[in-house]
Amino acid sequence: MTVDTTKSGPLDFATYHNVINNELRSTATTRHSINPANSKPNPEVPVTTQEDVDQAVKCARDAFKKWSKTSFAERRAALSAYADAIEANADRFAKTLTMEQGKPLNQAATEVGMAVTWIRVMIDIEIKENVIEEKDDLKIVQRHVPMGVAGAIVPWNFPVLLATGKVVGAVYTGNTVIVKPSPFTPYCDLKLAELAIRFFPPGVVQCLSGDDSLGPMLTEHPGIDKISFTGSIATGKRVMASCAKTLKRVTLELGGNDPAIICDDIDIDAVIPKVGISAYLCSAQICMMIKRLYVHEKIYDEFLGKLIAFVKTLKIGDGTEPDVFFGPVQNKMQFEKAKELLGSITAEKLKAVLGGSTDDSHGYFIHPTIIDNPPESSRVVQEEPFAPILPIMKWSDEDDVLEKANALETGLGASVWTKDLDRATRMANQLQAGSVWVNSHFDISPKAPFGGHKQSGIGMEWGLTGLLGYCNSQTLWLRKSS
Ligand code: NAD
């Protein structure tokens, strides 16, 4: 197969189409999302029908026959050129991401840059055959073969990075992929697939935008072999139930309510900015970030005062304005949910020492909020806010705080902050989460598997484990004589 690796030219970001079989396709009906920073309508995007899905699946299945037989080297070359092309268009992707998602331009540019890195690093991971036994007349080999057609269902918080992670995982391992963006953020994902036309044969990378009916069309489809889903726990359960009908393979990356435990020996001034950023980046709309902050009672008052002072320095506004840290929350539904949760502060007689209010005069803005020592049973502790609302609690007993940290049904990430590495290791070893950090939170890498324990997910993405999630294990028994 010849792959053209020279096509890094500019992409047009004015009009948006589905990408089916390397063709730009329109649909009879269109829709649009709105810019959450100013409530203005974004461009029209397709509303995919069942017939479009059937066509895309057929093209993906046809493409799989050849693509699955290409070598890792061929797929690496195509993906590498694709990464270069995304990088060449990074500015437009970042602006479009700010327009559709609301995150500040510098955070959008970081996300696009991460997507490029994720491709470049993941295609360097080797998937080896494993010789289980070899003797004179017999060789037993475990190998990893592609599954077929993957459906990549993407949420609205990190549409570029999360879609790209799924595309590279699927395509590098020899599968074909159909991306389904969130209806709130379809724009960058449609353009990522449009750019892919230049590097992959028809049917290998496709993208369908639609309304709420589209996700189930993919999870129900008998022609799709694997669903990689990132989103909420509630939807993840529906996805798994739907996939069970055809026994599709599923990876579920779901919600979290991560604890961070701050010990009494830390350097408060050095830790405050790290904790502040890890709790509020992307207006706290990240699955894996500090959502329950436990601070040792000996330093609680000083820590709280300095955290409030730090968060006050972070600017709130339209993400296109310079130096903004807090953009709007992404959509009306999320805004209303957050407003409702803010209502629980008064209803439950909690104390907001910062924020607690909203501003929807021009977009979906929530003032960064800190709740001072709410009880464990309060809604702000028990629920994932997915908005800049942070509960901070006092602790004194190590066993007790670990029990509280592990008490919920979620288990995505967790962290311990201390100078004492023995203590850190002892505490980290008891945390129930897919990622555990010492003296940081939300470190991620394309080399490192990422996923949740308990109801935060099933399976992992990224790293070798993530790539293997797009493969079936196959055991080959080779008898050397008949
Ligand atoms: P969501 O579950 O509402 O939607 C996610 C995606 O699923 C969207 O593309 C949506 O259109 C689609 N969808 C909705 N109903 C569907 C159905 N019945 N069948 C198939 N697809 C369906 O989630 P969201 O509001 O977009 O994202 C926020 C949530 O995602 C938060 O809970 C957050 O913690 C979680 N999240 C998790 C990770 C992770 O990697 N663990 C990453 C980002 C976000």
Coordinates of C-alpha atoms and ligand atoms in Angstrom, one line a residue:
M1 CA 0.0 0.0 0.0
T2 CA 1.3 3.4 -0.9
V3 CA 0.8 6.1 1.7
D4 CA 1.1 9.7 0.8
T5 CA 2.9 11.4 3.6
T6 CA 3.3 14.8 2.1
K7 CA -0.2 16.2 2.6
S8 CA 0.2 18.5 5.6
G9 CA -1.5 21.5 3.9
P10 CA -4.1 23.7 5.5
L11 CA -7.6 22.3 6.2
D12 CA -10.8 24.3 5.6
F13 CA -12.6 24.9 8.9
A14 CA -15.7 26.7 7.4
T15 CA -18.0 23.8 6.7
Y16 CA -18.6 20.5 8.4
H17 CA -19.5 17.1 6.9
N18 CA -19.6 13.5 7.9
V19 CA -16.7 11.5 6.6
I20 CA -17.7 8.2 5.1
N21 CA -15.4 6.1 2.9
N22 CA -13.1 9.1 2.5
E23 CA -15.9 11.3 1.1
L24 CA -17.4 14.4 2.7
R25 CA -21.1 13.6 3.1
S26 CA -24.0 16.0 3.9
T27 CA -27.3 14.9 5.5
A28 CA -30.9 16.0 4.9
T29 CA -31.1 17.4 8.4
T30 CA -28.5 19.5 10.1
R31 CA -28.1 20.9 13.6
H32 CA -25.6 23.0 15.5
S33 CA -24.2 23.5 19.0
I34 CA -23.6 26.8 20.6
N35 CA -20.5 28.6 21.8
P36 CA -20.7 28.3 25.6
A37 CA -18.8 31.6 26.2
N38 CA -21.2 33.8 24.2
S39 CA -24.3 31.6 23.4
K40 CA -23.8 32.3 19.6
P41 CA -24.6 29.4 17.2
N42 CA -21.7 27.4 15.9
P43 CA -21.8 26.1 12.2
E44 CA -24.3 23.5 11.0
V45 CA -23.2 19.8 11.3
P46 CA -24.8 16.7 9.9
V47 CA -27.5 14.7 11.7
T48 CA -26.6 11.1 10.8
T49 CA -29.4 8.6 10.0
Q50 CA -29.5 4.8 10.4
E51 CA -28.8 4.5 6.7
D52 CA -25.6 6.6 7.0
V53 CA -24.5 4.4 9.9
D54 CA -25.1 1.2 7.9
Q55 CA -23.1 2.6 5.0
A56 CA -20.2 3.6 7.2
V57 CA -20.2 0.2 8.9
K58 CA -20.2 -1.5 5.5
C59 CA -17.3 0.6 4.3
A60 CA -15.4 0.0 7.6
R61 CA -15.8 -3.7 7.2
D62 CA -14.7 -3.7 3.6
A63 CA -11.6 -1.6 4.5
F64 CA -10.8 -3.9 7.4
K65 CA -10.0 -6.8 5.0
K66 CA -7.0 -5.0 3.6
W67 CA -6.1 -2.7 6.5
S68 CA -5.8 -5.6 9.0
K69 CA -3.2 -7.2 6.7
T70 CA -0.9 -4.1 6.5
S71 CA 2.2 -4.2 8.6
F72 CA 2.8 -2.2 11.8
A73 CA 5.5 -0.2 9.8
E74 CA 2.9 0.8 7.2
R75 CA 0.4 1.8 9.8
R76 CA 3.0 3.7 11.8
A77 CA 4.0 5.6 8.6
A78 CA 0.4 6.7 7.9
L79 CA -0.2 7.7 11.5
S80 CA 3.0 9.6 11.8
A81 CA 2.2 11.6 8.7
Y82 CA -1.3 12.2 10.1
A83 CA 0.2 13.5 13.4
D84 CA 2.4 15.9 11.3
A85 CA -0.7 17.2 9.5
I86 CA -2.6 17.7 12.8
E87 CA 0.4 19.7 14.0
A88 CA 0.5 21.8 10.8
N89 CA -3.2 22.7 11.5
A90 CA -2.9 23.0 15.2
D91 CA -3.8 26.7 15.4
R92 CA -7.1 26.2 13.7
F93 CA -7.9 23.1 15.7
A94 CA -7.2 25.0 18.9
K95 CA -9.4 28.0 17.9
T96 CA -12.2 25.6 16.9
L97 CA -11.9 23.7 20.2
T98 CA -12.2 26.9 22.1
M99 CA -15.3 27.9 20.0
E100 CA -17.0 24.6 20.6
Q101 CA -15.8 23.5 24.1
G102 CA -15.2 26.8 25.8
K103 CA -11.8 26.0 27.2
P104 CA -9.2 28.9 27.1
L105 CA -7.1 29.0 23.9
N106 CA -3.9 28.0 25.7
Q107 CA -5.5 25.0 27.2
A108 CA -7.0 24.1 23.8
A109 CA -3.6 24.4 22.1
T110 CA -2.2 22.1 24.8
E111 CA -4.9 19.5 24.1
V112 CA -4.1 19.6 20.4
G113 CA -0.4 19.3 21.1
M114 CA -1.1 16.3 23.4
A115 CA -3.1 14.6 20.7
V116 CA -0.1 14.9 18.3
T117 CA 2.2 13.5 21.0
W118 CA -0.2 10.7 21.8
I119 CA -0.1 9.5 18.2
R120 CA 3.7 9.8 17.9
V121 CA 4.4 7.9 21.2
M122 CA 1.7 5.2 20.9
I123 CA 3.0 4.1 17.5
D124 CA 6.4 3.4 19.0
I125 CA 4.9 0.9 21.4
E126 CA 5.7 -2.6 20.2
I127 CA 3.1 -5.3 20.3
K128 CA 5.0 -8.6 20.5
E129 CA 4.0 -12.2 20.0
N130 CA 4.5 -14.2 23.2
V131 CA 6.1 -17.7 22.7
I132 CA 4.5 -19.7 25.5
E133 CA 6.3 -22.9 24.8
E134 CA 8.7 -24.2 22.2
K135 CA 10.0 -27.7 21.9
D136 CA 11.1 -30.0 19.0
D137 CA 7.7 -30.7 17.6
L138 CA 5.5 -27.9 19.1
K139 CA 5.4 -24.2 19.3
I140 CA 2.6 -22.3 21.2
V141 CA 2.4 -18.6 20.5
Q142 CA 0.0 -16.0 21.9
R143 CA -0.6 -13.2 19.4
H144 CA -2.8 -10.2 19.3
V145 CA -5.1 -9.8 16.2
P146 CA -7.3 -6.8 15.4
M147 CA -11.0 -7.1 16.2
G148 CA -12.6 -5.5 13.2
V149 CA -14.6 -2.3 13.3
A150 CA -14.3 -0.1 16.4
G151 CA -16.8 2.5 17.4
A152 CA -15.2 5.4 19.3
I153 CA -17.8 7.3 21.4
V154 CA -16.3 10.6 22.7
P155 CA -17.5 13.1 25.4
W156 CA -17.5 16.9 25.2
N157 CA -14.7 17.7 27.6
F158 CA -11.6 16.6 25.7
P159 CA -12.9 15.9 22.2
V160 CA -9.5 16.2 20.4
L161 CA -7.3 14.2 22.7
L162 CA -9.9 11.5 23.5
A163 CA -10.9 11.0 19.9
T164 CA -7.3 10.8 18.8
G165 CA -6.4 8.3 21.5
K166 CA -9.1 6.0 20.3
V167 CA -8.3 6.5 16.6
V168 CA -4.6 5.7 17.1
G169 CA -5.4 2.7 19.3
A170 CA -7.8 1.2 16.8
V171 CA -5.9 2.0 13.6
Y172 CA -2.4 1.2 14.7
T173 CA -3.5 -2.3 15.8
G174 CA -5.1 -2.9 12.4
N175 CA -8.7 -2.1 13.0
T176 CA -10.9 0.4 11.3
V177 CA -12.7 3.1 13.3
I178 CA -15.9 5.1 13.3
V179 CA -15.7 8.2 15.6
K180 CA -18.9 9.6 17.2
P181 CA -18.3 12.9 18.8
S182 CA -20.6 14.4 21.5
P183 CA -23.4 16.4 19.9
F184 CA -22.1 19.3 22.0
T185 CA -18.6 19.2 20.4
P186 CA -18.6 17.7 16.9
Y187 CA -16.5 20.2 15.1
C188 CA -12.8 19.2 15.8
D189 CA -13.6 15.5 15.5
L190 CA -15.2 16.0 12.1
K191 CA -12.1 17.9 10.9
L192 CA -9.8 15.2 12.4
A193 CA -11.5 12.7 10.2
E194 CA -11.5 15.0 7.2
L195 CA -7.8 15.3 7.6
A196 CA -7.4 11.5 7.9
I197 CA -8.7 11.2 4.3
R198 CA -5.3 12.2 3.1
F199 CA -3.5 9.4 4.9
F200 CA -5.7 6.4 5.2
P201 CA -7.5 4.2 2.6
P202 CA -11.3 4.7 2.3
G203 CA -13.3 3.3 5.3
V204 CA -10.3 3.2 7.8
V205 CA -11.1 6.4 9.7
Q206 CA -14.7 7.7 9.5
C207 CA -16.7 10.2 11.6
L208 CA -20.4 10.6 12.1
S209 CA -22.0 13.5 13.8
G210 CA -25.6 13.4 15.1
D211 CA -28.0 13.9 17.9
D212 CA -28.7 11.7 20.9
S213 CA -30.0 8.8 18.8
L214 CA -26.7 8.2 17.2
G215 CA -24.8 6.5 20.1
P216 CA -27.3 3.7 20.4
M217 CA -27.2 3.1 16.6
L218 CA -23.5 2.3 17.0
T219 CA -23.7 0.2 20.2
E220 CA -26.6 -1.9 18.7
H221 CA -25.0 -2.4 15.3
P222 CA -24.1 -6.0 14.6
G223 CA -21.3 -4.9 12.2
I224 CA -19.3 -3.1 14.9
D225 CA -17.0 -5.4 16.9
K226 CA -15.8 -3.1 19.7
I227 CA -17.0 0.1 21.4
S228 CA -14.5 2.3 23.2
F229 CA -16.7 4.7 25.2
T230 CA -15.7 7.7 27.3
G231 CA -18.4 9.5 29.3
S232 CA -20.6 9.3 32.3
I233 CA -21.2 6.2 34.5
A234 CA -24.9 6.3 33.8
T235 CA -24.4 6.2 30.0
G236 CA -21.6 3.7 30.3
K237 CA -24.0 1.2 31.9
R238 CA -26.5 1.8 29.0
V239 CA -23.6 1.2 26.5
M240 CA -22.6 -2.0 28.1
A241 CA -26.1 -3.3 28.2
S242 CA -26.6 -2.5 24.6
C243 CA -23.2 -4.1 23.6
A244 CA -24.1 -7.2 25.5
K245 CA -26.7 -8.1 22.8
T246 CA -24.0 -8.8 20.3
L247 CA -21.2 -9.5 22.8
K248 CA -19.2 -6.6 21.5
R249 CA -16.0 -5.9 23.3
V250 CA -16.2 -2.7 25.4
T251 CA -13.8 -0.4 27.0
L252 CA -15.5 2.1 29.4
E253 CA -13.8 5.2 30.6
L254 CA -16.2 6.7 33.0
G255 CA -16.6 9.4 35.7
G256 CA -14.6 9.8 38.8
N257 CA -14.7 11.6 42.2
D258 CA -11.0 11.7 42.9
P259 CA -9.7 12.2 46.5
A260 CA -6.4 14.0 47.2
I261 CA -4.9 13.6 50.7
I262 CA -2.7 16.4 51.9
C263 CA -0.4 15.4 54.8
D264 CA 0.8 17.9 57.5
D265 CA 4.5 17.9 56.4
I266 CA 4.1 19.4 52.9
D267 CA 5.6 22.7 51.7
I268 CA 2.2 24.6 51.5
D269 CA 3.3 27.4 49.2
A270 CA 4.8 24.9 46.7
V271 CA 1.8 22.6 46.8
I272 CA -1.0 25.2 46.6
P273 CA -0.7 26.1 42.8
K274 CA -0.4 22.4 41.9
V275 CA -3.5 21.4 43.8
G276 CA -5.4 24.5 42.6
I277 CA -4.6 23.7 39.0
S278 CA -5.4 20.0 39.4
A279 CA -8.8 20.8 40.9
Y280 CA -9.9 23.6 38.5
L281 CA -8.3 23.0 35.1
C282 CA -10.8 23.1 32.2
S283 CA -13.3 24.6 34.7
A284 CA -13.1 21.3 36.6
Q285 CA -14.6 19.4 33.6
I286 CA -12.1 16.6 33.6
C287 CA -12.9 13.1 34.7
M288 CA -9.7 12.6 36.6
M289 CA -9.0 15.6 38.8
I290 CA -9.1 16.6 42.4
K291 CA -12.8 16.6 43.4
R292 CA -12.5 15.8 47.2
L293 CA -9.6 17.5 48.9
Y294 CA -8.6 16.1 52.4
V295 CA -6.2 18.4 54.2
H296 CA -4.6 17.5 57.5
E297 CA -6.1 19.4 60.4
K298 CA -2.7 20.8 61.6
I299 CA -2.3 22.8 58.4
Y300 CA -6.0 23.1 57.3
D301 CA -6.6 26.8 58.1
E302 CA -3.4 28.0 56.5
F303 CA -3.9 25.8 53.5
L304 CA -7.5 26.9 53.0
G305 CA -6.6 30.6 53.2
K306 CA -3.8 30.2 50.7
L307 CA -5.9 28.1 48.3
I308 CA -8.6 30.8 48.3
A309 CA -6.0 33.5 47.6
F310 CA -4.5 31.4 44.8
V311 CA -7.8 30.7 43.1
K312 CA -8.8 34.4 43.3
T313 CA -5.8 35.1 41.0
L314 CA -7.1 32.9 38.2
K315 CA -9.1 35.0 35.6
I316 CA -12.5 33.9 34.5
G317 CA -13.9 34.8 31.0
D318 CA -14.2 34.0 27.3
G319 CA -11.4 31.6 26.4
T320 CA -10.3 33.8 23.5
E321 CA -9.3 36.6 25.9
P322 CA -5.7 36.5 27.0
D323 CA -4.8 35.0 30.4
V324 CA -8.2 33.5 31.1
F325 CA -8.0 30.3 33.2
F326 CA -11.7 29.6 33.9
G327 CA -13.8 29.4 30.7
P328 CA -17.5 28.7 30.8
V329 CA -18.8 25.2 31.6
Q330 CA -19.5 23.5 28.3
N331 CA -23.3 23.3 27.9
K332 CA -26.6 24.4 29.4
M333 CA -27.3 20.9 30.8
Q334 CA -24.0 20.9 32.7
F335 CA -24.6 24.5 33.8
E336 CA -28.1 23.7 35.2
K337 CA -26.7 20.6 37.0
A338 CA -24.0 22.7 38.6
K339 CA -26.5 25.4 39.6
E340 CA -28.6 22.7 41.2
L341 CA -25.6 21.4 43.1
L342 CA -24.7 24.9 44.2
G343 CA -28.3 25.1 45.6
S344 CA -27.4 22.2 47.9
I345 CA -24.9 24.5 49.7
T346 CA -27.8 26.5 51.3
A347 CA -30.1 23.5 51.5
E348 CA -27.5 21.5 53.5
K349 CA -26.3 24.6 55.4
L350 CA -22.8 24.3 54.1
K351 CA -20.2 27.1 54.1
A352 CA -19.0 28.4 50.7
V353 CA -15.7 30.4 51.5
L354 CA -15.3 31.3 47.8
G355 CA -17.8 31.6 44.9
G356 CA -21.1 29.8 45.1
S357 CA -22.8 31.8 42.4
T358 CA -23.2 31.7 38.6
D359 CA -23.3 34.2 35.7
D360 CA -25.3 33.4 32.6
S361 CA -25.6 36.9 31.3
H362 CA -23.6 36.0 28.2
G363 CA -22.4 32.4 28.6
Y364 CA -22.4 29.5 31.1
F365 CA -20.0 30.9 33.8
I366 CA -19.7 29.5 37.3
H367 CA -17.6 31.4 39.9
P368 CA -14.9 29.0 41.3
T369 CA -16.3 27.7 44.5
I370 CA -14.7 26.2 47.7
I371 CA -16.8 24.6 50.4
D372 CA -15.3 24.6 53.9
N373 CA -15.3 21.2 55.6
P374 CA -18.7 19.8 54.5
P375 CA -19.8 16.5 56.0
E376 CA -19.0 13.3 54.1
S377 CA -22.7 12.8 53.4
S378 CA -23.1 16.1 51.6
R379 CA -23.9 16.1 47.9
V380 CA -20.8 18.1 47.0
V381 CA -18.7 15.3 48.4
Q382 CA -20.7 12.4 47.2
E383 CA -21.4 13.6 43.6
E384 CA -19.0 14.4 40.7
P385 CA -19.6 18.1 40.2
F386 CA -17.9 18.4 36.8
A387 CA -17.9 22.1 37.5
P388 CA -15.6 24.3 39.6
I389 CA -17.1 23.4 42.9
L390 CA -14.5 21.9 45.4
P391 CA -15.1 20.5 48.9
I392 CA -12.2 20.6 51.3
M393 CA -12.3 18.5 54.4
K394 CA -10.2 18.2 57.6
W395 CA -8.6 14.9 58.5
S396 CA -6.4 13.7 61.4
D397 CA -6.3 9.9 61.4
E398 CA -4.6 8.1 58.5
D399 CA -6.8 5.0 58.4
D400 CA -10.0 7.1 58.6
V401 CA -9.0 9.4 55.7
L402 CA -8.1 6.4 53.6
E403 CA -11.4 4.8 54.3
K404 CA -13.2 8.0 53.3
A405 CA -11.1 8.3 50.1
N406 CA -12.1 4.7 49.1
A407 CA -15.7 5.0 50.3
L408 CA -17.3 5.8 47.0
E409 CA -18.3 3.6 44.0
T410 CA -15.9 5.6 41.8
G411 CA -12.1 4.7 41.5
L412 CA -10.6 6.7 38.7
G413 CA -7.7 8.6 40.3
A414 CA -6.4 9.3 43.8
S415 CA -3.3 11.1 45.3
V416 CA -1.2 11.5 48.5
W417 CA 0.9 14.6 49.1
T418 CA 3.8 14.3 51.6
K419 CA 7.5 14.6 51.9
D420 CA 7.7 11.3 53.7
L421 CA 8.0 8.7 50.9
D422 CA 7.5 5.7 53.2
R423 CA 4.3 7.2 54.4
A424 CA 3.4 8.0 50.8
T425 CA 4.0 4.5 49.7
R426 CA 2.0 3.0 52.6
M427 CA -0.9 5.3 51.9
A428 CA -0.8 5.0 48.1
N429 CA -0.8 1.2 48.3
Q430 CA -4.2 1.4 50.0
L431 CA -5.9 3.6 47.5
Q432 CA -8.5 2.0 45.2
A433 CA -8.1 3.7 41.8
G434 CA -6.8 3.2 38.3
S435 CA -4.2 5.9 38.7
V436 CA -2.5 6.7 42.0
W437 CA -0.1 9.7 42.3
V438 CA 2.3 10.8 45.0
N439 CA 2.8 14.6 45.1
S440 CA 0.9 15.2 41.9
H441 CA -2.5 14.5 40.4
F442 CA -3.6 14.1 36.8
D443 CA -0.2 13.1 35.4
I444 CA -1.0 11.2 32.2
S445 CA 1.2 9.7 29.4
P446 CA 0.5 8.0 26.1
K447 CA 2.8 5.2 27.4
A448 CA 0.9 4.7 30.6
P449 CA -2.5 2.8 30.7
F450 CA -5.3 4.9 31.9
G451 CA -8.7 3.7 33.3
G452 CA -10.8 3.3 36.3
H453 CA -11.5 0.8 39.1
K454 CA -15.0 0.1 40.4
Q455 CA -17.7 2.0 38.6
S456 CA -15.2 4.4 37.0
G457 CA -14.7 1.9 34.1
I458 CA -13.8 -1.3 32.5
G459 CA -10.5 -1.8 30.6
M460 CA -7.8 0.7 30.0
E461 CA -6.8 3.0 27.1
W462 CA -3.3 4.2 26.1
G463 CA -0.1 2.4 26.7
L464 CA 0.4 -1.3 25.7
T465 CA -2.6 -2.3 27.7
G466 CA -4.7 0.2 25.9
L467 CA -3.6 -1.0 22.5
L468 CA -4.3 -4.6 23.5
G469 CA -7.8 -3.5 24.2
Y470 CA -8.3 -3.2 20.4
C471 CA -7.1 -6.8 19.9
N472 CA -8.3 -10.3 20.4
S473 CA -5.9 -12.7 22.0
Q474 CA -5.2 -15.6 19.7
T475 CA -3.3 -18.7 20.7
L476 CA -1.5 -20.5 17.8
W477 CA -0.6 -24.1 18.3
L478 CA 2.0 -25.1 15.7
R479 CA 2.7 -28.8 15.5
K480 CA 5.8 -29.1 13.4
S481 CA 5.0 -32.5 12.0
S482 CA 1.7 -33.8 10.9
Ligands
NAD1 P1 -22.2 11.3 28.4 O1 -22.1 10.0 29.0 O2 -23.4 12.1 28.5 O3 -21.8 11.2 26.8 C1 -20.7 10.7 26.3 C2 -20.9 10.2 24.9 O4 -21.8 9.2 24.8 C3 -21.4 11.3 24.0 O5 -20.8 11.2 22.7 C4 -22.9 11.0 23.9 O6 -23.5 11.5 22.7 C5 -22.8 9.5 23.9 N1 -24.1 8.9 24.3 C6 -25.1 9.4 25.1 N2 -26.0 8.4 25.3 C7 -25.6 7.3 24.7 C8 -26.1 6.0 24.5 N3 -27.3 5.6 25.1 N4 -25.4 5.0 23.8 C9 -24.2 5.4 23.3 N5 -23.7 6.6 23.3 C10 -24.3 7.6 24.0 O7 -20.9 12.0 29.0 P2 -20.5 13.6 28.9 O8 -21.5 14.4 29.6 O9 -20.2 13.9 27.4 O10 -19.1 13.6 29.6 C11 -18.9 13.8 31.0 C12 -18.7 12.5 31.7 O11 -17.7 11.8 31.1 C13 -18.2 12.8 33.2 O12 -18.9 11.9 34.1 C14 -16.7 12.5 33.1 O13 -16.2 12.1 34.3 C15 -16.7 11.4 32.1 N6 -15.4 11.3 31.5 C16 -14.6 10.2 31.7 C17 -13.3 10.1 31.2 C18 -12.5 8.9 31.4 O14 -11.6 8.7 30.7 N7 -12.7 8.1 32.4 C19 -12.9 11.2 30.4 C20 -13.7 12.3 30.1 C21 -14.9 12.3 30.7

